[in-house]
Amino acid sequence: MWKGRFTGERSDLLKQFGESISFDWRLYKHDIRGSLAYAAALERAGILTPEECAAIQGGLREIEAEVERGDFVFHTDLEDIHMNVEAELTRRIGRPGAKLHTGRSRNDQIAVDLRLYLRDAIAAVRDRIRALQRALVGFAGRHEDLVMPGYTHLQRAQPVYFAHHLLAYVEMLDRDMGRLGDTARRMNVLPLGSGAIAGSTIPIDREFLARELGFDGVTQNSMDAVSDRDFACELLAALAICGMHLSRLSEDVILWASAEFGFIELSDQHTTGSSLMPQKKNPDVAELTRGKTGRLYGNLIALLTVLKGLPMTYNRDLQEDKEPLFDSLDTIDLTLALYAEMLDAARMDPARTAAAVSDPLLLATDLADHLVRKGVPFRDAHGIVGKLVGESARSGVPLNELPAAMYREASEFFDEDVEKLFDIPTALAARKAPGAPSSVNVRSRLEHWRSLLA
Ligand code: ARG
């Protein structure tokens, strides 16, 4: 493509070092889409005759079909997807093919290809997130009345509905949806027509190109346009955060699947055995999800590091943007799909959660609240109940079974109703503020998500 200036062949090692076709072939559809529109813009600019434009577009479509069939041979010698497509086009249709790159550089070409590709990729990830949200809501709905201990510091804290716990992840995933949506919106401006750095003397109608390619507008600075990869960083950051959410969910699942908790039963299809220990049933999906979060973070840091020292404008370093992007997209895609499948096939063990939640200490705060309602300052109430908890711990008598006399001695406001304070459904029903886990609230959030995700 640049043989005019050079006499010798490139070193074989440089060819190996500099090629990107082994991974950027994935951009073929979007590269061709950009070129189809660009040919039309060249025709409008009077550079191509209608016949030449038609020949180019016909050739590009043939190439696309061939790649789709798996018949297209990519050449490492031709470095990247742009040159592979262009060289084959010119081989097929001759002279008109050699006009396609007029006023265009691979610098603005890769910038537009990437935006087109990522726009579709983001839409696909968003569909996957919705599907996982549906799986979470479905799982919650199958155990709507299940109550379990909620934890802080991984210590039993207060009772919650299992559905409330799962819906916390639905909220997290919804913020991921928002971040991905923001990224897609901000990214959706056309860089094509920026040339290598300073636009072109050829009058390319960029507004026309933007309309053809479904962009909301055109970039306003050619130097920024060819070197900007903010959108790639934003996407990698959004995927890293989404991975962090999935990793936290995984940690819960792994704990719940342990014999110590025994809250969840994962299906045989979504667990693995041990080559040594016959009894093992391992939650590999959750463990690998937690592990793969490392590469999602790594890919973000890799790209940020590539970008931090770049002088204006395009530098070849930018070619290093693709593998982190593809890797994070592939990782999140498979993880989200598999997670939804695993949750659809999982079930909770109500006997185990009921045993755990019967711990009366989970309602110690409610005892204090009872005193507060009678006018006792909260700090005093906290101390009074703390003493009773201490008695229970020392004597081994469960908090709810301490003698009534001991309660009355602790506070005159512990009347004959103490028993009632240990009723979990009553305790949950009293948590009525928006966001708190009363059954009414949890049911209404389930309804909200069901209709939103329908
Ligand atoms: N393969 C290159 C990339 O991914 C395309 C742009 C190359 N531009 C250049 N002037 N060498 O960034």
PDB file of N, CA and C and ligand atoms in Angstrom, residues 2 18 20 23-24 79-82 105-107 110 229 314-322, ligand 1:
ATOM      1  N   TRP A   2       2.082   1.121   0.481  1.00  0.00           N
ATOM      2  CA  TRP A   2       2.950   2.305   0.541  1.00  0.00           C
ATOM      3  C   TRP A   2       4.258   2.044  -0.182  1.00  0.00           C
ATOM      4  N   GLY A  18       3.826  -6.377  13.960  1.00  0.00           N
ATOM      5  CA  GLY A  18       2.913  -5.272  13.668  1.00  0.00           C
ATOM      6  C   GLY A  18       1.545  -5.670  13.160  1.00  0.00           C
ATOM      7  N   SER A  20      -2.222  -6.936  12.862  1.00  0.00           N
ATOM      8  CA  SER A  20      -3.371  -6.977  13.767  1.00  0.00           C
ATOM      9  C   SER A  20      -4.500  -7.800  13.166  1.00  0.00           C
ATOM     10  N   PHE A  23      -6.503 -10.501  14.980  1.00  0.00           N
ATOM     11  CA  PHE A  23      -7.635 -10.198  15.885  1.00  0.00           C
ATOM     12  C   PHE A  23      -8.599  -9.152  15.325  1.00  0.00           C
ATOM     13  N   ASP A  24      -8.078  -8.221  14.458  1.00  0.00           N
ATOM     14  CA  ASP A  24      -9.022  -7.173  14.030  1.00  0.00           C
ATOM     15  C   ASP A  24      -9.874  -7.598  12.828  1.00  0.00           C
ATOM     16  N   GLU A  79      -1.214  -6.745   7.063  1.00  0.00           N
ATOM     17  CA  GLU A  79      -1.321  -6.107   8.374  1.00  0.00           C
ATOM     18  C   GLU A  79      -2.679  -6.166   9.044  1.00  0.00           C
ATOM     19  N   ASP A  80      -3.635  -5.405   8.495  1.00  0.00           N
ATOM     20  CA  ASP A  80      -4.879  -5.253   9.256  1.00  0.00           C
ATOM     21  C   ASP A  80      -6.114  -5.463   8.379  1.00  0.00           C
ATOM     22  N   ILE A  81      -7.257  -5.353   8.983  1.00  0.00           N
ATOM     23  CA  ILE A  81      -8.517  -5.594   8.271  1.00  0.00           C
ATOM     24  C   ILE A  81      -8.735  -4.588   7.141  1.00  0.00           C
ATOM     25  N   HIS A  82      -8.299  -3.342   7.382  1.00  0.00           N
ATOM     26  CA  HIS A  82      -8.538  -2.312   6.367  1.00  0.00           C
ATOM     27  C   HIS A  82      -7.820  -2.657   5.068  1.00  0.00           C
ATOM     28  N   SER A 105      -7.839   7.967   5.737  1.00  0.00           N
ATOM     29  CA  SER A 105      -6.637   7.372   6.313  1.00  0.00           C
ATOM     30  C   SER A 105      -7.093   6.188   7.145  1.00  0.00           C
ATOM     31  N   ARG A 106      -6.188   5.256   7.392  1.00  0.00           N
ATOM     32  CA  ARG A 106      -6.574   4.195   8.311  1.00  0.00           C
ATOM     33  C   ARG A 106      -6.821   4.764   9.711  1.00  0.00           C
ATOM     34  N   ASN A 107      -6.312   5.977   9.936  1.00  0.00           N
ATOM     35  CA  ASN A 107      -6.507   6.585  11.266  1.00  0.00           C
ATOM     36  C   ASN A 107      -7.968   6.945  11.513  1.00  0.00           C
ATOM     37  N   ILE A 110     -10.082   3.374  11.284  1.00  0.00           N
ATOM     38  CA  ILE A 110     -10.182   2.524  12.478  1.00  0.00           C
ATOM     39  C   ILE A 110     -11.045   3.207  13.543  1.00  0.00           C
ATOM     40  N   ARG A 229      -9.652   7.731  22.276  1.00  0.00           N
ATOM     41  CA  ARG A 229     -10.144   6.390  22.627  1.00  0.00           C
ATOM     42  C   ARG A 229     -10.880   6.444  23.974  1.00  0.00           C
ATOM     43  N   TYR A 314      -2.586  10.413  16.108  1.00  0.00           N
ATOM     44  CA  TYR A 314      -2.555   8.957  16.003  1.00  0.00           C
ATOM     45  C   TYR A 314      -1.130   8.463  16.212  1.00  0.00           C
ATOM     46  N   ASN A 315      -0.978   7.461  17.024  1.00  0.00           N
ATOM     47  CA  ASN A 315       0.287   6.741  17.175  1.00  0.00           C
ATOM     48  C   ASN A 315      -0.041   5.264  17.081  1.00  0.00           C
ATOM     49  N   ARG A 316       0.907   4.513  16.583  1.00  0.00           N
ATOM     50  CA  ARG A 316       0.626   3.090  16.344  1.00  0.00           C
ATOM     51  C   ARG A 316       0.284   2.344  17.630  1.00  0.00           C
ATOM     52  N   ASP A 317       0.708   2.901  18.752  1.00  0.00           N
ATOM     53  CA  ASP A 317       0.345   2.302  20.048  1.00  0.00           C
ATOM     54  C   ASP A 317      -1.153   2.001  20.116  1.00  0.00           C
ATOM     55  N   LEU A 318      -1.929   2.844  19.435  1.00  0.00           N
ATOM     56  CA  LEU A 318      -3.383   2.732  19.530  1.00  0.00           C
ATOM     57  C   LEU A 318      -3.905   1.383  19.032  1.00  0.00           C
ATOM     58  N   GLN A 319      -3.110   0.711  18.217  1.00  0.00           N
ATOM     59  CA  GLN A 319      -3.513  -0.613  17.756  1.00  0.00           C
ATOM     60  C   GLN A 319      -3.694  -1.577  18.934  1.00  0.00           C
ATOM     61  N   GLU A 320      -3.060  -1.250  20.053  1.00  0.00           N
ATOM     62  CA  GLU A 320      -3.163  -2.098  21.255  1.00  0.00           C
ATOM     63  C   GLU A 320      -4.508  -1.941  21.971  1.00  0.00           C
ATOM     64  N   ASP A 321      -5.413  -1.144  21.407  1.00  0.00           N
ATOM     65  CA  ASP A 321      -6.721  -0.972  22.062  1.00  0.00           C
ATOM     66  C   ASP A 321      -7.650  -2.171  21.855  1.00  0.00           C
ATOM     67  N   LYS A 322      -7.395  -2.937  20.778  1.00  0.00           N
ATOM     68  CA  LYS A 322      -8.423  -3.910  20.373  1.00  0.00           C
ATOM     69  C   LYS A 322      -8.487  -5.159  21.226  1.00  0.00           C
TER      70      LYS A 322
HETATM   71  N1  ARG B   1      -4.350  -1.306  12.452  1.00  0.00           N
HETATM   72  C1  ARG B   1      -4.261   0.063  12.828  1.00  0.00           C
HETATM   73  C2  ARG B   1      -4.883   0.280  14.203  1.00  0.00           C
HETATM   74  O1  ARG B   1      -5.517  -0.595  14.664  1.00  0.00           O
HETATM   75  C3  ARG B   1      -5.012   0.912  11.848  1.00  0.00           C
HETATM   76  C4  ARG B   1      -4.478   2.284  11.739  1.00  0.00           C
HETATM   77  C5  ARG B   1      -3.090   2.267  11.253  1.00  0.00           C
HETATM   78  N2  ARG B   1      -2.671   3.551  10.859  1.00  0.00           N
HETATM   79  C6  ARG B   1      -1.390   3.758  10.495  1.00  0.00           C
HETATM   80  N3  ARG B   1      -1.100   4.952  10.111  1.00  0.00           N
HETATM   81  N4  ARG B   1      -0.497   2.823  10.507  1.00  0.00           N
HETATM   82  O2  ARG B   1      -4.725   1.302  14.852  1.00  0.00           O
END
